[in-house]
Amino acid sequence: MRTWHLAPAILGALLTTYPALAQTANETAQTPVVASDFVNDAILPPIIQWQGKSQALLLSPDAKWATPFERNGLKTSPNYEDTMAWLDKLVAQSPMLNKVSLGKSPQGRDIWMIIASQSGIHDPAALVKEGKPSVLVQAGIHSGEIDGKDAGMMLLRDIVFGDKAELLDGANLLFVPIFSVDGHERSGQYNRVNQRGPVDMGWRTTATNLNLNRDYAKADSPEMQHMLKAINTWQPSLYIDVHVTDGIDYQYDLTFGYNLAQGLSPASFNWLDSQLKPALYQALEAQDHIPGELVFARDNRDMSQGVSLWNPSPRFSNGYGDARHLPTILVENHSLKPYEQRVLATYVMLEQTLKTIGEQATKLKAAVEQDKYRYPNTVTLSWKEEQQAKGRDFKGIEYELEQSPISGDTVVRWTGKPKLYSNLPVMSNTVPDITTQRPKAYYIEPQWQEVIERLGTHGIRMTRLEKPVTLTLGEYQLTEPKFGKKDYEGRQRVETTPQLHKITKELPAGTVKISTEQPLGDLAILLLEPASRDSLLQWGFFNPIFTRTEYIEEYAIEPLAAKMLAENPKLAKEFEQALKDKDFAADPKARLRWFYQRSPYYDDAYQKYPVLRLEQ
């Protein structure tokens, strides 16, 4: 345990700035201030006490079917073993519940999913054929943010033993209590210092240090591959990803967001925004919770700068849902609210979601079908920011700015006093930046096995050529590659400038064809267009094409260049023009490379993107 030795002047300034520390210091008298004193409420902004009608959902600690969360003072969450032991006992009590493994984690733990259906069906094909919509609720993608697990356990208990069985009349519940199971078991009191509970929290990333909510597009982790397979197999109608947010202090205890109207699933957006969102707000407010839209402060030290909406790319759950036309809600409970309050808010949200989706199954299905078969001619690959015409009110917390004696910088001190910030400006990345015309199909030669396998993991439909075919196609020449200075999520990312031109090429047998006129055609475009921020190219799947493997020595290129100049007057004029560039003229290697690139010995595949486009 580390002891902090501070100069008296600095210590005095700290105790004035942080009253909780002053109280700790008084209580410990001459005892040195130690690191263990600097956790939880001693260093967090003032807590806002809460009481609400949803507390009636809680069972007493000694009730037979109280969850571990309820039994332990509403401040802890059970470990993996205790979670599944409790759920196993519950599943055994009801024919409505079944349990399946989605697959194993790198450390060998099963990722379990509980199926709750009125009919007790546990076969995915039969459940889909039955026709009811299914809600897939995922907790613990960041396993320290585990509110959804305890809320889901309570809700399942009340479906079996309480008065909530009718929730399954119109919808099924697919509940993954812990997605990042290995990270969940890397648990401790010091994992999320900015969050109020539970007492022990899991780790943000997996056992291989991957952030699962950056892994949807590239799907590197076994956990994500299992989840994508589950989505393809169980075909949920709605996907809910439960998180706990960081950042500023505010009054909302549960915020949530989904794709914007400008995205690839506008009909799903309309249903989420006009039907589900009002129902959730009404239910949460009736239970004394404060729901809000998922927004982010543009400047944590100056709320007058406004807030921004999020139009995420497919590396994130809600951006991925937009691309594959699966309505997806990203829940962000507020980290500074008590754990009890956050769990109960999540319970209310999940309960109302099942009610609403059961009542509106036909409308939701129609919206999703409309998005799946829309096939827009122009697809936006990246977005620019704009200010929305209309501002909005924000239920924030008052703050003061102070000069820190530690960092020397200006820092925010949240006071715990509610404050309404009226008519704040709202920014949103909703202006198309880079776009592409929709190709009819893509072709990938069979040697790019990892890419083809990854597209299959997403569920994208492909066919293989049984014999060689000669086609006129679009090919990208890639120039100016810029590699990331360090690895990101286990990969070296790359950005480049793509230039499209026509070629006629014979494609070998085994080449894969991906039509864009399929339900996941938009997702295929975002994964395969090189300018897309979450393309497999930018994630490093094609990095070998940027490596030159054949060279020519100076003793060979010199006479070759002289021969080329003598035999090709047009080339000689081009070289004379190139020499007008002083930098080029002064660089002997560049001059020799110029001839090599124009010789028949140059690698014709160098920096050519091996994903070809069949235009409409």
Coordinates of C-alpha atoms in Angstrom, one line a residue, residues 17-526:
T17 CA -10.9 21.4 -2.6
Y18 CA -12.0 18.0 -1.6
P19 CA -14.1 18.2 1.6
A20 CA -14.4 14.4 1.7
L21 CA -10.7 14.1 2.1
A22 CA -10.7 16.6 4.9
Q23 CA -13.2 14.5 6.8
T24 CA -11.0 11.4 6.2
A25 CA -8.0 13.3 7.3
N26 CA -9.7 14.4 10.5
E27 CA -10.9 10.9 11.3
T28 CA -7.4 9.4 10.9
A29 CA -5.8 12.2 12.9
Q30 CA -2.0 11.7 12.5
T31 CA -2.4 8.6 10.3
P32 CA -0.8 9.1 6.9
V33 CA -3.3 9.4 3.9
V34 CA -3.0 6.2 1.9
A35 CA -4.0 5.2 -1.6
S36 CA -6.9 3.1 -0.4
D37 CA -8.6 6.2 1.0
F38 CA -8.8 7.7 -2.5
V39 CA -11.5 5.5 -4.0
N40 CA -15.3 5.8 -4.5
D41 CA -17.1 8.7 -2.7
A42 CA -14.0 10.2 -1.3
I43 CA -12.9 11.5 -4.7
L44 CA -16.2 11.5 -6.7
P45 CA -18.5 14.5 -7.1
P46 CA -21.3 14.8 -4.5
I47 CA -23.9 12.0 -4.7
I48 CA -27.5 12.9 -5.4
Q49 CA -29.7 10.9 -3.1
W50 CA -32.5 9.0 -4.9
Q51 CA -35.8 7.3 -4.0
G52 CA -38.2 6.0 -6.6
K53 CA -41.3 3.9 -7.2
S54 CA -39.2 1.3 -8.9
Q55 CA -37.7 0.3 -5.5
A56 CA -41.0 -1.7 -5.1
L57 CA -39.5 -4.2 -7.6
L58 CA -36.9 -5.2 -5.0
L59 CA -37.3 -8.3 -2.9
S60 CA -36.1 -8.4 0.7
P61 CA -32.7 -9.8 1.3
D62 CA -34.1 -12.9 2.9
A63 CA -36.6 -13.7 0.2
K64 CA -36.2 -17.1 -1.4
W65 CA -35.7 -15.8 -4.9
A66 CA -33.8 -12.7 -4.1
T67 CA -30.9 -12.2 -6.5
P68 CA -27.4 -11.9 -5.1
F69 CA -27.6 -8.2 -5.8
E70 CA -30.7 -7.9 -3.6
R71 CA -29.2 -10.1 -0.8
N72 CA -26.0 -8.1 -0.5
G73 CA -27.3 -4.6 0.2
L74 CA -27.9 -3.6 -3.5
K75 CA -24.2 -2.7 -3.8
T76 CA -22.6 -5.9 -5.2
S77 CA -22.9 -8.0 -8.3
P78 CA -22.2 -11.8 -8.3
N79 CA -19.2 -13.3 -9.9
Y80 CA -19.5 -15.6 -13.0
E81 CA -19.9 -18.8 -11.1
D82 CA -22.5 -17.4 -8.6
T83 CA -24.4 -15.7 -11.5
M84 CA -24.8 -18.9 -13.4
A85 CA -25.5 -21.0 -10.4
W86 CA -28.5 -18.7 -9.5
L87 CA -29.7 -18.6 -13.1
D88 CA -29.4 -22.4 -13.4
K89 CA -31.7 -22.8 -10.4
L90 CA -34.2 -20.3 -12.0
V91 CA -34.1 -22.1 -15.3
A92 CA -34.9 -25.4 -13.6
Q93 CA -38.0 -23.8 -12.1
S94 CA -39.8 -22.9 -15.4
P95 CA -40.4 -24.5 -18.8
M96 CA -40.4 -21.0 -20.2
L97 CA -36.6 -20.7 -19.7
N98 CA -33.7 -22.5 -21.4
K99 CA -30.0 -21.9 -21.4
V100 CA -27.6 -22.3 -24.3
S101 CA -23.9 -21.6 -24.7
L102 CA -22.9 -19.2 -27.5
G103 CA -19.3 -20.5 -27.4
K104 CA -16.3 -20.4 -25.2
S105 CA -14.0 -17.5 -24.3
P106 CA -10.2 -17.6 -24.7
Q107 CA -9.9 -18.7 -21.1
G108 CA -12.5 -21.4 -21.6
R109 CA -15.6 -20.0 -20.1
D110 CA -19.0 -20.4 -21.7
I111 CA -20.8 -17.3 -22.9
W112 CA -24.3 -18.2 -21.8
M113 CA -27.6 -17.0 -23.1
I114 CA -31.0 -17.5 -21.4
I115 CA -34.0 -17.9 -23.7
A116 CA -37.3 -16.8 -22.2
S117 CA -40.3 -17.7 -24.4
Q118 CA -43.9 -18.5 -23.6
S119 CA -43.7 -21.7 -25.6
G120 CA -40.4 -22.8 -24.0
I121 CA -38.8 -23.2 -27.5
H122 CA -35.1 -23.4 -27.3
D123 CA -34.3 -24.3 -30.9
P124 CA -33.4 -21.1 -32.9
A125 CA -35.0 -22.2 -36.1
A126 CA -38.2 -23.1 -34.4
L127 CA -38.2 -19.8 -32.4
V128 CA -37.8 -17.8 -35.6
K129 CA -40.5 -19.8 -37.4
E130 CA -42.9 -19.1 -34.5
G131 CA -42.9 -15.5 -35.7
K132 CA -42.7 -13.6 -32.4
P133 CA -40.1 -10.8 -32.2
S134 CA -37.1 -11.5 -30.0
V135 CA -35.2 -8.9 -27.9
L136 CA -31.5 -9.7 -27.5
V137 CA -30.3 -8.0 -24.3
Q138 CA -26.5 -8.1 -23.8
A139 CA -24.9 -7.1 -20.5
G140 CA -21.2 -6.8 -19.7
I141 CA -19.7 -6.1 -23.1
H142 CA -17.5 -3.9 -20.8
S143 CA -17.8 -6.2 -17.9
G144 CA -17.3 -3.5 -15.2
E145 CA -20.5 -1.9 -16.6
I146 CA -22.6 -4.8 -15.4
D147 CA -26.0 -3.1 -14.5
G148 CA -27.8 -5.1 -17.2
K149 CA -26.9 -8.4 -15.6
D150 CA -28.5 -7.8 -12.3
A151 CA -31.5 -6.1 -13.9
G152 CA -32.0 -9.0 -16.2
M153 CA -31.8 -11.5 -13.4
M154 CA -34.5 -9.7 -11.5
L155 CA -36.7 -9.4 -14.6
L156 CA -36.4 -13.1 -15.4
R157 CA -37.2 -14.0 -11.7
D158 CA -40.4 -11.8 -11.9
I159 CA -41.4 -13.4 -15.2
V160 CA -41.2 -16.9 -13.6
F161 CA -42.5 -16.1 -10.1
G162 CA -44.1 -12.7 -10.2
D163 CA -46.6 -11.0 -12.4
K164 CA -44.5 -10.4 -15.5
A165 CA -45.1 -13.7 -17.4
E166 CA -47.4 -11.8 -19.8
L167 CA -44.3 -10.0 -21.2
L168 CA -43.7 -13.1 -23.2
D169 CA -47.1 -13.0 -24.8
G170 CA -45.9 -10.9 -27.7
A171 CA -42.1 -11.2 -27.5
N172 CA -39.2 -13.5 -26.6
L173 CA -36.2 -12.4 -24.4
L174 CA -32.7 -13.5 -25.3
F175 CA -30.6 -12.5 -22.3
V176 CA -26.8 -12.7 -22.2
P177 CA -25.9 -11.8 -18.6
I178 CA -22.2 -11.6 -19.2
F179 CA -20.7 -11.0 -22.7
S180 CA -17.0 -10.4 -21.8
V181 CA -16.8 -13.3 -19.4
D182 CA -13.1 -13.3 -18.9
G183 CA -13.0 -9.6 -18.3
H184 CA -15.8 -10.1 -15.8
E185 CA -13.6 -12.3 -13.7
R186 CA -10.7 -9.8 -13.6
S187 CA -12.7 -8.1 -10.9
G188 CA -11.7 -5.7 -8.1
Q189 CA -12.5 -2.5 -6.3
Y190 CA -10.1 -0.4 -8.4
N191 CA -11.2 -1.2 -11.9
R192 CA -13.6 1.8 -12.5
V193 CA -12.7 4.5 -10.1
N194 CA -15.1 7.0 -11.8
Q195 CA -18.1 4.7 -11.2
R196 CA -20.4 4.3 -8.1
G197 CA -20.6 0.5 -7.7
P198 CA -20.9 -2.3 -7.6
V199 CA -18.2 -2.8 -5.0
D200 CA -16.1 -5.2 -7.2
M201 CA -16.2 -4.5 -10.9
G202 CA -14.9 -6.4 -13.9
W203 CA -12.3 -5.2 -16.4
R204 CA -13.1 -3.1 -19.5
T205 CA -11.4 -5.5 -22.0
T206 CA -11.1 -9.2 -22.7
A207 CA -8.4 -11.5 -21.5
T208 CA -6.5 -10.7 -24.8
N209 CA -7.0 -6.9 -24.0
L210 CA -9.5 -6.3 -26.9
N211 CA -12.4 -3.9 -26.4
L212 CA -15.4 -5.8 -27.7
N213 CA -17.3 -2.6 -28.5
R214 CA -14.6 -1.8 -31.0
D215 CA -14.7 -5.3 -32.6
Y216 CA -18.0 -5.6 -34.4
A217 CA -16.7 -4.8 -37.9
K218 CA -13.3 -6.6 -37.7
A219 CA -14.7 -9.4 -35.4
D220 CA -11.2 -10.5 -34.3
S221 CA -12.2 -11.8 -30.8
P222 CA -13.8 -15.3 -30.3
E223 CA -16.4 -13.6 -28.1
M224 CA -17.5 -11.3 -31.0
Q225 CA -17.5 -14.1 -33.5
H226 CA -19.8 -16.1 -31.1
M227 CA -22.1 -13.1 -30.8
L228 CA -22.3 -12.5 -34.5
K229 CA -23.1 -16.2 -35.1
A230 CA -25.9 -15.9 -32.4
I231 CA -27.3 -12.8 -34.2
N232 CA -27.4 -14.7 -37.5
T233 CA -28.8 -17.8 -35.9
W234 CA -31.4 -16.4 -33.5
Q235 CA -32.4 -13.4 -35.7
P236 CA -33.4 -10.9 -33.0
S237 CA -35.7 -8.1 -33.9
L238 CA -34.1 -5.7 -31.5
Y239 CA -30.6 -5.6 -29.9
I240 CA -29.9 -3.8 -26.6
D241 CA -26.3 -3.3 -25.4
V242 CA -26.2 -2.1 -21.8
H243 CA -23.2 0.1 -20.7
V244 CA -22.3 2.6 -18.0
T245 CA -21.1 5.9 -19.3
D246 CA -18.2 8.2 -18.2
G247 CA -17.7 11.9 -18.7
I248 CA -19.7 14.8 -17.2
D249 CA -22.1 14.8 -14.3
Y250 CA -25.8 15.3 -15.1
Q251 CA -29.3 14.5 -13.8
Y252 CA -30.2 11.6 -16.1
D253 CA -29.7 8.2 -14.7
L254 CA -30.4 6.3 -17.9
T255 CA -29.6 7.5 -21.4
F256 CA -29.8 5.7 -24.6
G257 CA -29.2 6.2 -28.3
Y258 CA -29.5 4.5 -31.7
N259 CA -28.7 5.2 -35.3
L260 CA -29.6 8.6 -36.7
A261 CA -32.2 9.3 -39.4
Q262 CA -29.4 9.9 -41.9
G263 CA -28.0 6.4 -41.5
L264 CA -28.6 3.2 -43.4
S265 CA -31.7 2.2 -41.5
P266 CA -34.1 5.2 -41.6
A267 CA -37.3 3.2 -41.2
S268 CA -35.9 1.5 -38.1
F269 CA -34.9 4.9 -36.8
N270 CA -38.4 6.2 -37.3
W271 CA -39.9 3.3 -35.3
L272 CA -37.3 3.7 -32.5
D273 CA -37.8 7.4 -32.3
S274 CA -41.5 7.7 -32.7
Q275 CA -42.7 4.5 -31.0
L276 CA -40.2 3.0 -28.6
K277 CA -38.5 6.1 -27.2
P278 CA -41.7 7.8 -26.0
A279 CA -42.9 4.6 -24.3
L280 CA -39.6 4.2 -22.5
Y281 CA -39.5 7.8 -21.4
Q282 CA -43.0 7.5 -20.0
A283 CA -42.3 4.2 -18.2
L284 CA -39.1 5.4 -16.7
E285 CA -40.5 8.8 -15.6
A286 CA -43.5 7.0 -14.0
Q287 CA -41.0 5.1 -11.8
D288 CA -39.1 8.2 -10.8
H289 CA -36.2 7.8 -13.2
I290 CA -34.8 10.5 -15.4
P291 CA -34.3 9.2 -19.0
G292 CA -32.3 11.1 -21.5
E293 CA -30.9 11.0 -25.0
L294 CA -27.4 9.8 -25.5
V295 CA -25.4 12.9 -26.1
F296 CA -21.8 14.0 -25.3
A297 CA -20.6 17.4 -24.0
R298 CA -18.5 19.1 -26.6
D299 CA -16.3 20.6 -23.8
N300 CA -16.5 19.2 -20.3
R301 CA -15.4 22.5 -18.9
D302 CA -17.8 24.7 -20.8
M303 CA -21.4 23.4 -21.2
S304 CA -22.3 26.5 -23.3
Q305 CA -20.4 24.8 -26.2
G306 CA -23.3 22.4 -26.4
V307 CA -23.7 18.7 -27.0
S308 CA -23.1 16.3 -29.8
L309 CA -25.2 13.4 -31.2
W310 CA -23.4 10.3 -32.2
N311 CA -23.6 8.7 -35.6
P312 CA -21.3 5.7 -34.9
S313 CA -19.4 3.6 -37.4
P314 CA -19.8 -0.3 -37.6
R315 CA -17.0 -1.0 -35.0
F316 CA -19.6 -0.1 -32.3
S317 CA -22.8 -2.0 -31.5
N318 CA -25.3 0.6 -32.6
G319 CA -23.3 1.6 -35.7
Y320 CA -23.1 -2.1 -36.6
G321 CA -26.8 -2.5 -36.1
D322 CA -27.5 0.4 -38.4
A323 CA -25.3 -1.2 -41.1
R324 CA -26.9 -4.6 -40.9
H325 CA -30.5 -3.2 -40.3
L326 CA -30.9 -4.6 -36.8
P327 CA -32.4 -1.9 -34.6
T328 CA -29.9 -1.5 -31.9
I329 CA -30.0 0.5 -28.7
L330 CA -26.9 1.5 -26.8
V331 CA -27.8 2.1 -23.1
E332 CA -25.5 4.3 -21.1
N333 CA -26.4 4.4 -17.4
H334 CA -24.8 7.3 -15.6
S335 CA -21.7 6.2 -13.7
L336 CA -22.2 8.6 -10.8
K337 CA -25.6 7.4 -9.9
P338 CA -26.0 4.7 -7.1
Y339 CA -25.8 1.2 -8.4
E340 CA -29.3 0.4 -7.1
Q341 CA -30.8 3.3 -9.1
R342 CA -29.0 2.2 -12.3
V343 CA -30.1 -1.4 -12.0
L344 CA -33.7 -0.5 -11.4
A345 CA -33.7 2.0 -14.3
T346 CA -32.4 -0.8 -16.6
Y347 CA -35.1 -3.2 -15.3
V348 CA -37.9 -0.7 -16.1
M349 CA -36.4 0.0 -19.5
L350 CA -36.2 -3.7 -20.4
E351 CA -39.7 -4.5 -19.2
Q352 CA -41.2 -1.7 -21.2
T353 CA -39.2 -2.7 -24.3
L354 CA -40.8 -6.2 -24.2
K355 CA -44.2 -4.6 -23.8
T356 CA -43.8 -2.2 -26.7
I357 CA -42.2 -4.6 -29.1
G358 CA -44.9 -7.2 -28.4
E359 CA -47.6 -4.6 -29.1
Q360 CA -45.9 -3.3 -32.2
A361 CA -44.3 -6.4 -33.7
T362 CA -45.8 -5.9 -37.1
K363 CA -44.7 -2.3 -37.4
L364 CA -41.2 -3.1 -36.3
K365 CA -40.9 -6.0 -38.8
A366 CA -42.2 -3.8 -41.6
A367 CA -39.6 -1.1 -40.8
V368 CA -36.7 -3.6 -40.7
E369 CA -37.8 -5.2 -44.0
Q370 CA -38.0 -1.8 -45.6
D371 CA -34.4 -1.1 -44.6
K372 CA -33.1 -4.5 -45.6
Y373 CA -34.3 -4.1 -49.2
R374 CA -33.8 -0.4 -49.8
Y375 CA -30.5 -0.7 -51.7
P376 CA -29.6 3.0 -52.0
N377 CA -27.7 4.0 -55.0
T378 CA -25.3 6.2 -53.0
V379 CA -23.8 4.9 -49.7
T380 CA -22.1 7.3 -47.3
L381 CA -18.8 6.0 -46.0
S382 CA -17.9 8.9 -43.7
W383 CA -19.7 12.0 -42.3
K384 CA -19.0 15.6 -41.5
E385 CA -20.3 17.6 -38.6
E386 CA -23.0 20.2 -38.7
Q387 CA -24.9 22.3 -36.1
Q388 CA -28.6 21.4 -35.9
A389 CA -31.0 24.2 -36.5
K390 CA -32.8 23.5 -33.2
G391 CA -31.0 23.5 -29.8
R392 CA -32.2 21.6 -26.8
D393 CA -32.5 21.8 -23.1
F394 CA -30.1 19.6 -21.0
K395 CA -30.7 18.5 -17.4
G396 CA -27.2 19.0 -16.1
I397 CA -25.5 19.6 -12.8
E398 CA -24.0 22.9 -11.8
Y399 CA -20.2 23.2 -11.8
E400 CA -17.4 25.5 -10.8
L401 CA -14.0 25.9 -12.4
E402 CA -11.0 25.9 -10.2
Q403 CA -7.2 25.9 -10.6
S404 CA -5.8 22.6 -9.6
P405 CA -2.8 22.6 -7.2
I406 CA -1.8 19.2 -8.7
S407 CA -2.0 19.6 -12.5
G408 CA -1.9 23.4 -12.6
D409 CA -4.8 23.3 -15.0
T410 CA -8.3 24.4 -14.8
V411 CA -10.6 21.6 -13.6
V412 CA -14.3 21.1 -13.2
R413 CA -15.9 20.7 -9.7
W414 CA -19.4 19.3 -9.9
T415 CA -21.5 20.7 -7.1
G416 CA -24.3 18.1 -7.0
K417 CA -26.9 20.8 -7.6
P418 CA -29.3 20.2 -10.5
K419 CA -29.2 22.9 -13.2
L420 CA -31.1 23.2 -16.5
Y421 CA -28.9 24.3 -19.4
S422 CA -31.4 25.9 -21.8
N423 CA -31.3 25.7 -25.6
L424 CA -27.8 24.3 -25.9
P425 CA -26.4 24.1 -29.5
V426 CA -26.4 20.5 -30.9
M427 CA -23.8 19.2 -33.3
S428 CA -24.2 16.0 -35.3
N429 CA -22.0 14.2 -37.8
T430 CA -24.9 14.0 -40.4
V431 CA -23.4 15.6 -43.5
P432 CA -22.2 13.1 -46.1
D433 CA -18.4 13.4 -46.5
I434 CA -17.1 10.4 -48.5
T435 CA -19.7 8.5 -50.6
T436 CA -19.6 5.7 -53.1
Q437 CA -22.0 4.6 -55.8
R438 CA -23.4 1.2 -55.0
P439 CA -21.7 -1.5 -57.0
K440 CA -23.6 -4.5 -58.2
A441 CA -21.2 -6.9 -56.6
Y442 CA -17.6 -7.4 -55.3
Y443 CA -15.1 -10.1 -56.3
I444 CA -12.4 -11.3 -54.0
E445 CA -9.8 -13.9 -55.2
P446 CA -9.6 -17.1 -53.1
Q447 CA -6.2 -16.4 -51.5
W448 CA -7.7 -13.8 -49.2
Q449 CA -9.0 -16.5 -46.9
E450 CA -9.1 -14.4 -43.7
V451 CA -11.2 -11.7 -45.4
I452 CA -13.6 -14.2 -46.9
E453 CA -13.9 -16.0 -43.6
R454 CA -14.7 -12.8 -41.8
L455 CA -17.4 -11.8 -44.2
G456 CA -18.9 -15.2 -43.6
T457 CA -18.8 -14.6 -39.9
H458 CA -21.0 -11.5 -40.4
G459 CA -23.5 -13.6 -42.3
I460 CA -22.9 -11.9 -45.7
R461 CA -24.0 -14.2 -48.5
M462 CA -21.3 -15.2 -51.0
T463 CA -21.0 -17.5 -54.0
R464 CA -17.9 -19.0 -55.6
L465 CA -16.9 -19.1 -59.2
E466 CA -16.8 -22.7 -60.4
K467 CA -14.6 -21.9 -63.4
P468 CA -12.4 -18.9 -64.5
V469 CA -14.3 -15.9 -65.8
T470 CA -13.1 -12.8 -67.6
L471 CA -14.9 -9.6 -66.6
T472 CA -14.5 -5.8 -66.9
L473 CA -14.4 -4.5 -63.3
G474 CA -13.4 -1.5 -61.2
E475 CA -10.1 -1.7 -59.5
Y476 CA -8.7 0.6 -56.8
Q477 CA -5.1 1.8 -57.1
L478 CA -4.0 2.7 -53.6
T479 CA -1.5 5.5 -53.0
E480 CA 0.0 7.4 -50.1
P481 CA -0.6 4.7 -47.4
K482 CA -0.4 6.1 -43.9
F483 CA 0.0 3.4 -41.2
G484 CA -0.9 3.9 -37.6
K485 CA 2.1 4.8 -35.4
K486 CA 1.0 2.1 -32.9
D487 CA -1.3 -0.8 -32.9
Y488 CA -5.0 -0.2 -32.2
E489 CA -7.1 -3.0 -30.9
G490 CA -4.5 -5.5 -31.9
R491 CA -4.1 -4.3 -35.5
Q492 CA -2.0 -1.8 -37.4
R493 CA -4.6 0.4 -39.1
V494 CA -3.9 2.1 -42.5
E495 CA -5.5 4.9 -44.5
T496 CA -4.8 5.5 -48.1
T497 CA -6.0 7.4 -51.2
P498 CA -8.0 5.1 -53.5
Q499 CA -8.3 5.8 -57.2
L500 CA -10.8 3.7 -59.2
H501 CA -10.2 2.6 -62.8
K502 CA -11.5 0.0 -65.1
I503 CA -9.6 -3.3 -65.9
T504 CA -10.4 -6.5 -67.8
K505 CA -9.2 -9.5 -65.8
E506 CA -9.6 -13.2 -65.7
L507 CA -10.8 -14.3 -62.2
P508 CA -9.7 -17.8 -61.2
A509 CA -12.1 -20.5 -60.0
G510 CA -12.8 -20.2 -56.3
T511 CA -13.1 -16.4 -56.5
V512 CA -15.9 -15.2 -54.2
K513 CA -18.7 -13.0 -55.5
I514 CA -20.6 -10.8 -53.0
S515 CA -23.8 -9.2 -54.4
T516 CA -24.8 -6.0 -52.7
E517 CA -28.5 -6.7 -53.4
Q518 CA -28.9 -8.7 -50.2
P519 CA -30.1 -7.8 -46.6
L520 CA -26.5 -7.3 -45.5
G521 CA -25.4 -5.6 -48.7
D522 CA -24.9 -2.2 -47.0
L523 CA -22.7 -3.9 -44.4
A524 CA -20.6 -5.5 -47.2
I525 CA -20.1 -2.1 -48.7
L526 CA -18.8 -0.6 -45.5

